[in-house]
PDB file of C-alpha atoms in Angstrom:
ATOM      1  CA  LEU Y   1      74.654 107.624  89.234  1.00 84.00           C
ATOM      2  CA  GLY Y   2      75.648 108.737  92.671  1.00 89.00           C
ATOM      3  CA  MET Y   3      78.809 107.833  92.725  1.00 93.00           C
ATOM      4  CA  THR Y   4      81.041 108.375  95.743  1.00 97.00           C
ATOM      5  CA  HIS Y   5      84.645 107.367  94.034  1.00 98.00           C
ATOM      6  CA  PHE Y   6      85.987 107.580  90.079  1.00 99.00           C
ATOM      7  CA  LYS Y   7      88.630 105.522  88.886  1.00 98.00           C
ATOM      8  CA  ILE Y   8      89.919 107.316  85.394  1.00 99.00           C
ATOM      9  CA  PRO Y   9      92.009 104.414  83.493  1.00 98.00           C
ATOM     10  CA  SER Y  10      95.374 104.973  82.030  1.00 98.00           C
ATOM     11  CA  GLY Y  11      94.121 105.679  78.497  1.00 98.00           C
ATOM     12  CA  GLU Y  12      92.776 108.800  79.771  1.00 99.00           C
ATOM     13  CA  LEU Y  13      95.379 110.570  81.614  1.00 99.00           C
ATOM     14  CA  LEU Y  14      95.837 113.025  78.882  1.00 99.00           C
ATOM     15  CA  SER Y  15      91.930 113.433  78.117  1.00 99.00           C
ATOM     16  CA  THR Y  16      91.562 117.259  79.191  1.00 99.00           C
ATOM     17  CA  PRO Y  17      87.978 117.737  78.842  1.00 99.00           C
ATOM     18  CA  TYR Y  18      87.352 114.148  80.873  1.00 99.00           C
ATOM     19  CA  LEU Y  19      89.893 115.194  83.290  1.00 99.00           C
ATOM     20  CA  ARG Y  20      87.911 118.378  83.862  1.00 99.00           C
ATOM     21  CA  ALA Y  21      84.614 117.030  84.117  1.00 98.00           C
ATOM     22  CA  ILE Y  22      85.909 114.299  86.396  1.00 98.00           C
ATOM     23  CA  ALA Y  23      87.733 117.114  89.093  1.00 99.00           C
ATOM     24  CA  ALA Y  24      84.873 119.108  88.879  1.00 98.00           C
ATOM     25  CA  TYR Y  25      82.725 116.464  91.290  1.00 97.00           C
ATOM     26  CA  ASN Y  26      85.835 116.600  93.821  1.00 98.00           C
ATOM     27  CA  ARG Y  27      85.312 113.422  94.902  1.00 98.00           C
ATOM     28  CA  PRO Y  28      87.964 110.566  95.659  1.00 99.00           C
ATOM     29  CA  THR Y  29      89.678 110.130  92.497  1.00 99.00           C
ATOM     30  CA  LEU Y  30      92.255 106.682  91.721  1.00 99.00           C
ATOM     31  CA  LEU Y  31      94.297 108.192  88.704  1.00 99.00           C
ATOM     32  CA  SER Y  32      95.759 105.158  86.683  1.00 99.00           C
ATOM     33  CA  THR Y  33      99.034 105.655  85.262  1.00 99.00           C
ATOM     34  CA  GLY Y  34     100.333 103.231  82.820  1.00 98.00           C
ATOM     35  CA  MET Y  35     101.748 103.839  79.573  1.00 99.00           C
ATOM     36  CA  ALA Y  36     102.684 107.219  81.190  1.00 99.00           C
ATOM     37  CA  THR Y  37     106.377 108.950  81.717  1.00 99.00           C
ATOM     38  CA  LEU Y  38     106.583 111.393  85.021  1.00 99.00           C
ATOM     39  CA  GLU Y  39     105.940 114.176  82.400  1.00 99.00           C
ATOM     40  CA  GLU Y  40     102.524 112.648  81.028  1.00 99.00           C
ATOM     41  CA  VAL Y  41     101.444 111.765  85.167  1.00 99.00           C
ATOM     42  CA  ARG Y  42     102.314 115.529  85.996  1.00 99.00           C
ATOM     43  CA  TYR Y  43      99.876 116.549  83.312  1.00 99.00           C
ATOM     44  CA  GLY Y  44      97.196 114.987  84.180  1.00 99.00           C
ATOM     45  CA  VAL Y  45      97.813 115.571  88.052  1.00 99.00           C
ATOM     46  CA  GLU Y  46      98.042 119.576  87.621  1.00 99.00           C
ATOM     47  CA  THR Y  47      95.023 119.439  85.414  1.00 99.00           C
ATOM     48  CA  LEU Y  48      92.904 117.492  87.734  1.00 99.00           C
ATOM     49  CA  LEU Y  49      94.144 120.019  90.377  1.00 99.00           C
ATOM     50  CA  GLN Y  50      93.551 123.052  88.178  1.00 99.00           C
ATOM     51  CA  ALA Y  51      90.404 122.047  87.540  1.00 99.00           C
ATOM     52  CA  GLY Y  52      88.470 122.011  91.462  1.00 99.00           C
ATOM     53  CA  LEU Y  53      89.641 118.427  92.796  1.00 99.00           C
ATOM     54  CA  GLU Y  54      91.352 118.905  95.780  1.00 99.00           C
ATOM     55  CA  GLN Y  55      94.702 117.260  96.838  1.00 98.00           C
ATOM     56  CA  ALA Y  56      93.331 115.126  99.305  1.00 98.00           C
ATOM     57  CA  ASN Y  57      90.690 113.713  96.962  1.00 99.00           C
ATOM     58  CA  LEU Y  58      93.439 112.107  94.678  1.00 99.00           C
ATOM     59  CA  THR Y  59      95.330 108.775  94.998  1.00 99.00           C
ATOM     60  CA  LEU Y  60      98.047 108.008  92.023  1.00 99.00           C
ATOM     61  CA  LEU Y  61      98.302 104.548  90.829  1.00 99.00           C
ATOM     62  CA  HIS Y  62     101.542 102.912  89.114  1.00 99.00           C
ATOM     63  CA  CYS Y  63      99.802 100.912  86.648  1.00 98.00           C
ATOM     64  CA  THR Y  64     101.948  98.838  83.571  1.00 98.00           C
ATOM     65  CA  SER Y  65      99.061  98.350  81.035  1.00 97.00           C
ATOM     66  CA  ALA Y  66     100.213  94.822  79.810  1.00 96.00           C
ATOM     67  CA  TYR Y  67      97.553  92.032  80.374  1.00 92.00           C
ATOM     68  CA  PRO Y  68      98.833  89.898  81.784  1.00 93.00           C
ATOM     69  CA  THR Y  69     102.533  91.729  83.027  1.00 96.00           C
ATOM     70  CA  PRO Y  70     105.608  90.190  83.064  1.00 97.00           C
ATOM     71  CA  ALA Y  71     107.494  90.295  85.889  1.00 98.00           C
ATOM     72  CA  ASP Y  72     110.584  91.969  84.451  1.00 98.00           C
ATOM     73  CA  ALA Y  73     107.880  94.860  83.624  1.00 98.00           C
ATOM     74  CA  VAL Y  74     106.157  95.849  86.880  1.00 99.00           C
ATOM     75  CA  ASN Y  75     108.644  98.126  88.320  1.00 99.00           C
ATOM     76  CA  LEU Y  76     107.261  98.841  91.383  1.00 99.00           C
ATOM     77  CA  ARG Y  77     109.751 101.164  92.525  1.00 98.00           C
ATOM     78  CA  ALA Y  78     108.578 103.524  90.195  1.00 99.00           C
ATOM     79  CA  MET Y  79     105.277 104.163  92.451  1.00 98.00           C
ATOM     80  CA  GLU Y  80     107.986 105.168  95.313  1.00 98.00           C
ATOM     81  CA  THR Y  81     108.361 108.016  92.645  1.00 99.00           C
ATOM     82  CA  LEU Y  82     105.088 108.716  91.932  1.00 99.00           C
ATOM     83  CA  ALA Y  83     104.732 109.081  95.763  1.00 99.00           C
ATOM     84  CA  HIS Y  84     108.123 111.445  96.087  1.00 98.00           C
ATOM     85  CA  THR Y  85     107.545 113.544  93.191  1.00 99.00           C
ATOM     86  CA  PHE Y  86     103.814 114.428  93.666  1.00 99.00           C
ATOM     87  CA  ALA Y  87     103.614 113.530  97.472  1.00 98.00           C
ATOM     88  CA  LEU Y  88     100.027 111.849  97.627  1.00 99.00           C
ATOM     89  CA  PRO Y  89      99.197 108.697  98.163  1.00 99.00           C
ATOM     90  CA  VAL Y  90      99.973 105.690  95.977  1.00 99.00           C
ATOM     91  CA  GLY Y  91      98.512 102.420  94.917  1.00 99.00           C
ATOM     92  CA  LEU Y  92      99.174  99.687  92.565  1.00 99.00           C
ATOM     93  CA  SER Y  93      96.884  98.785  89.749  1.00 98.00           C
ATOM     94  CA  ASP Y  94      97.757  95.282  89.406  1.00 97.00           C
ATOM     95  CA  HIS Y  95      98.019  93.106  86.240  1.00 96.00           C
ATOM     96  CA  THR Y  96     100.408  90.427  86.714  1.00 95.00           C
ATOM     97  CA  GLU Y  97      99.276  86.759  87.606  1.00 92.00           C
ATOM     98  CA  GLY Y  98      99.592  85.868  91.027  1.00 90.00           C
ATOM     99  CA  MET Y  99      99.716  87.814  93.773  1.00 94.00           C
ATOM    100  CA  THR Y 100     103.490  88.934  94.711  1.00 96.00           C
ATOM    101  CA  ALA Y 101     103.224  92.036  92.788  1.00 98.00           C
ATOM    102  CA  ALA Y 102     100.505  93.448  95.425  1.00 98.00           C
ATOM    103  CA  ILE Y 103     102.102  91.908  98.251  1.00 97.00           C
ATOM    104  CA  MET Y 104     105.310  93.662  97.286  1.00 98.00           C
ATOM    105  CA  ALA Y 105     103.331  96.628  96.428  1.00 99.00           C
ATOM    106  CA  LEU Y 106     101.717  96.957  99.866  1.00 98.00           C
ATOM    107  CA  ALA Y 107     105.161  96.709 101.693  1.00 97.00           C
ATOM    108  CA  LEU Y 108     106.524  99.804  99.749  1.00 98.00           C
ATOM    109  CA  GLY Y 109     103.661 101.909 100.660  1.00 97.00           C
ATOM    110  CA  ALA Y 110     100.670 101.376  98.687  1.00 98.00           C
ATOM    111  CA  GLU Y 111      97.384 102.484  99.881  1.00 98.00           C
ATOM    112  CA  VAL Y 112      95.309 101.268  97.158  1.00 98.00           C
ATOM    113  CA  ILE Y 113      95.708  98.145  95.198  1.00 98.00           C
ATOM    114  CA  GLU Y 114      93.043  97.173  92.028  1.00 98.00           C
ATOM    115  CA  LYS Y 115      93.246  93.430  90.727  1.00 96.00           C
ATOM    116  CA  HIS Y 116      91.113  92.737  88.034  1.00 95.00           C
ATOM    117  CA  PHE Y 117      87.990  90.469  88.797  1.00 95.00           C
ATOM    118  CA  THR Y 118      86.375  87.191  86.268  1.00 95.00           C
ATOM    119  CA  LEU Y 119      84.385  84.543  86.529  1.00 96.00           C
ATOM    120  CA  ASP Y 120      86.359  82.901  84.308  1.00 96.00           C
ATOM    121  CA  ARG Y 121      89.856  83.528  82.952  1.00 93.00           C
ATOM    122  CA  SER Y 122      89.845  81.518  79.648  1.00 93.00           C
ATOM    123  CA  LEU Y 123      86.918  84.030  78.327  1.00 94.00           C
ATOM    124  CA  PRO Y 124      88.228  86.146  75.336  1.00 93.00           C
ATOM    125  CA  GLY Y 125      89.452  89.975  75.816  1.00 88.00           C
ATOM    126  CA  PRO Y 126      92.580  91.255  77.314  1.00 84.00           C
ATOM    127  CA  ASP Y 127      91.581  91.628  80.854  1.00 88.00           C
ATOM    128  CA  HIS Y 128      90.627  87.993  81.669  1.00 91.00           C
ATOM    129  CA  ALA Y 129      93.916  86.301  81.646  1.00 87.00           C
ATOM    130  CA  ALA Y 130      95.258  88.996  84.156  1.00 89.00           C
ATOM    131  CA  SER Y 131      92.349  89.044  86.452  1.00 93.00           C
ATOM    132  CA  LEU Y 132      91.429  86.192  89.271  1.00 95.00           C
ATOM    133  CA  GLU Y 133      88.549  84.290  89.489  1.00 96.00           C
ATOM    134  CA  PRO Y 134      86.282  83.944  92.602  1.00 97.00           C
ATOM    135  CA  ALA Y 135      88.423  81.424  94.939  1.00 97.00           C
ATOM    136  CA  ALA Y 136      91.540  83.260  93.943  1.00 96.00           C
ATOM    137  CA  LEU Y 137      90.213  86.879  94.960  1.00 97.00           C
ATOM    138  CA  THR Y 138      89.717  85.543  97.813  1.00 97.00           C
ATOM    139  CA  GLU Y 139      92.722  84.455  98.794  1.00 97.00           C
ATOM    140  CA  PHE Y 140      94.467  87.649  97.025  1.00 97.00           C
ATOM    141  CA  VAL Y 141      92.316  89.456  99.723  1.00 97.00           C
ATOM    142  CA  THR Y 142      93.161  87.372 102.329  1.00 98.00           C
ATOM    143  CA  ALA Y 143      96.626  87.325 102.063  1.00 97.00           C
ATOM    144  CA  LEU Y 144      97.121  91.153 101.707  1.00 97.00           C
ATOM    145  CA  ARG Y 145      95.205  91.643 105.012  1.00 97.00           C
ATOM    146  CA  GLN Y 146      97.861  89.173 106.286  1.00 98.00           C
ATOM    147  CA  ALA Y 147     100.881  91.462 104.694  1.00 97.00           C
ATOM    148  CA  GLU Y 148      99.117  94.193 106.480  1.00 96.00           C
ATOM    149  CA  THR Y 149      99.265  92.629 110.128  1.00 97.00           C
ATOM    150  CA  MET Y 150     102.538  91.828 108.840  1.00 97.00           C
ATOM    151  CA  LEU Y 151     104.351  95.313 108.443  1.00 97.00           C
ATOM    152  CA  GLY Y 152     103.101  96.802 112.082  1.00 97.00           C
ATOM    153  CA  ASP Y 153     103.634  99.726 113.382  1.00 96.00           C
ATOM    154  CA  GLY Y 154     107.296 100.573 112.694  1.00 96.00           C
ATOM    155  CA  ILE Y 155     108.333  99.998 116.631  1.00 98.00           C
ATOM    156  CA  LYS Y 156     111.105  98.209 117.369  1.00 98.00           C
ATOM    157  CA  ARG Y 157     110.436  96.326 120.717  1.00 97.00           C
ATOM    158  CA  PRO Y 158     109.977  92.507 121.605  1.00 96.00           C
ATOM    159  CA  ALA Y 159     106.483  91.104 120.220  1.00 97.00           C
ATOM    160  CA  GLU Y 160     103.775  89.276 122.730  1.00 96.00           C
ATOM    161  CA  ALA Y 161     104.122  86.250 121.052  1.00 97.00           C
ATOM    162  CA  GLU Y 162     108.190  86.180 121.999  1.00 97.00           C
ATOM    163  CA  MET Y 163     108.161  87.029 125.365  1.00 95.00           C
ATOM    164  CA  ASP Y 164     108.208  83.927 126.579  1.00 94.00           C
ATOM    165  CA  THR Y 165     111.205  82.851 124.277  1.00 95.00           C
ATOM    166  CA  ARG Y 166     112.926  85.970 125.413  1.00 92.00           C
ATOM    167  CA  ALA Y 167     112.592  84.647 129.121  1.00 88.00           C
ATOM    168  CA  VAL Y 168     114.606  81.613 128.146  1.00 91.00           C
ATOM    169  CA  ALA Y 169     116.781  82.120 125.315  1.00 95.00           C
ATOM    170  CA  ARG Y 170     118.911  84.989 126.374  1.00 95.00           C
ATOM    171  CA  ARG Y 171     122.001  84.119 128.530  1.00 97.00           C
ATOM    172  CA  ARG Y 172     121.899  85.221 132.092  1.00 98.00           C
ATOM    173  CA  ILE Y 173     125.154  85.718 134.065  1.00 99.00           C
ATOM    174  CA  VAL Y 174     125.582  83.369 136.497  1.00 99.00           C
ATOM    175  CA  ALA Y 175     128.072  82.254 139.052  1.00 99.00           C
ATOM    176  CA  ALA Y 176     130.841  79.701 137.475  1.00 99.00           C
ATOM    177  CA  ARG Y 177     132.413  78.887 140.768  1.00 98.00           C
ATOM    178  CA  PRO Y 178     131.303  79.742 144.292  1.00 99.00           C
ATOM    179  CA  ILE Y 179     131.322  83.080 145.363  1.00 99.00           C
ATOM    180  CA  ALA Y 180     131.382  85.004 148.728  1.00 98.00           C
ATOM    181  CA  LYS Y 181     129.745  87.772 150.478  1.00 98.00           C
ATOM    182  CA  GLY Y 182     131.987  90.775 150.181  1.00 98.00           C
ATOM    183  CA  GLN Y 183     134.253  89.095 147.666  1.00 98.00           C
ATOM    184  CA  VAL Y 184     135.653  91.367 144.308  1.00 99.00           C
ATOM    185  CA  ILE Y 185     133.803  89.372 141.456  1.00 99.00           C
ATOM    186  CA  ALA Y 186     136.158  88.658 138.525  1.00 99.00           C
ATOM    187  CA  ALA Y 187     135.165  87.407 135.054  1.00 98.00           C
ATOM    188  CA  GLU Y 188     136.792  83.711 135.855  1.00 98.00           C
ATOM    189  CA  ASP Y 189     133.817  83.948 138.596  1.00 99.00           C
ATOM    190  CA  LEU Y 190     131.373  84.043 136.205  1.00 99.00           C
ATOM    191  CA  THR Y 191     129.438  82.505 133.045  1.00 99.00           C
ATOM    192  CA  LEU Y 192     126.631  82.972 130.710  1.00 98.00           C
ATOM    193  CA  ARG Y 193     123.744  80.477 130.424  1.00 98.00           C
ATOM    194  CA  ARG Y 194     120.511  80.273 129.895  1.00 96.00           C
ATOM    195  CA  ALA Y 195     119.163  80.437 132.699  1.00 95.00           C
ATOM    196  CA  PRO Y 196     115.600  81.233 135.135  1.00 93.00           C
ATOM    197  CA  LYS Y 197     117.298  84.149 136.965  1.00 95.00           C
ATOM    198  CA  GLY Y 198     119.895  86.695 136.936  1.00 97.00           C
ATOM    199  CA  TRP Y 199     121.032  89.691 134.969  1.00 98.00           C
ATOM    200  CA  PHE Y 200     121.347  89.767 131.151  1.00 97.00           C
ATOM    201  CA  GLY Y 201     124.654  89.732 129.608  1.00 97.00           C
ATOM    202  CA  ASP Y 202     124.351  93.326 129.045  1.00 97.00           C
ATOM    203  CA  ARG Y 203     125.415  94.130 133.036  1.00 98.00           C
ATOM    204  CA  TRP Y 204     128.534  91.935 132.771  1.00 98.00           C
ATOM    205  CA  ASP Y 205     130.875  95.157 132.934  1.00 98.00           C
ATOM    206  CA  ARG Y 206     128.862  96.265 135.729  1.00 98.00           C
ATOM    207  CA  VAL Y 207     129.533  92.892 137.644  1.00 99.00           C
ATOM    208  CA  ILE Y 208     132.897  92.384 137.286  1.00 98.00           C
ATOM    209  CA  GLY Y 209     134.761  94.365 139.971  1.00 98.00           C
ATOM    210  CA  ALA Y 210     131.925  94.546 142.219  1.00 98.00           C
ATOM    211  CA  ALA Y 211     131.582  93.532 145.809  1.00 98.00           C
ATOM    212  CA  ALA Y 212     128.965  90.441 145.882  1.00 99.00           C
ATOM    213  CA  PRO Y 213     126.258  91.587 148.328  1.00 98.00           C
ATOM    214  CA  ARG Y 214     125.750  87.951 149.485  1.00 98.00           C
ATOM    215  CA  ASP Y 215     127.110  84.322 148.634  1.00 99.00           C
ATOM    216  CA  PHE Y 216     126.219  82.935 145.107  1.00 99.00           C
ATOM    217  CA  ALA Y 217     126.444  78.779 144.782  1.00 98.00           C
ATOM    218  CA  VAL Y 218     127.713  77.593 141.327  1.00 98.00           C
ATOM    219  CA  GLY Y 219     125.043  78.382 138.335  1.00 98.00           C
ATOM    220  CA  GLU Y 220     123.445  80.600 140.749  1.00 98.00           C
ATOM    221  CA  GLY Y 221     121.826  83.607 138.708  1.00 98.00           C
ATOM    222  CA  ILE Y 222     124.140  86.903 139.532  1.00 99.00           C
ATOM    223  CA  GLU Y 223     121.502  89.767 140.513  1.00 98.00           C
ATOM    224  CA  TRP Y 224     120.545  91.978 143.407  1.00 97.00           C
TER     225      TRP Y 224
END
């Protein structure tokens, strides 16, 4: 069939011949871990790797095999346990209703999200009730892409979108009363206000005790 990727369902986690057959292809493989203990997951992982699947081609999916999965059975932190234990990429095979679990999983480091799809959730069968219909799936993917964007790069710095606010929201050092050139500046000579010019308040202690390089009028920003 020319399959480029494989997904091993939770029910086959301990199926030794099946795992070995998949591993022989050494193609990107998703291993679902529903209903499993950590040691059972270890068996599945080791069987695949020993049978020839390269570690770079294996991703573990945390999963709860209940359709739909109630909130108190999701246990998203187990996904982190899988990542730490096996040093492998992880994701979520999501059988909950809605999109909350998937978005939270993304925030916890999921690299793959699986969500079931159906044309009609009222159809008979165990999966349909936990699946998304076309319009809901579109909304789901849009929400995940937005969540990915919101995660950012982790570097703490002012966002471009807040630079205009930064310029006006932070208080600056201004003269509380007239300051003459050469005058040693005291705390009583200064105040903090939202102003277009002047140093931010983190220079307060550097200004106190300094000689004014020029005259400053009341309300004028202090900087030189």
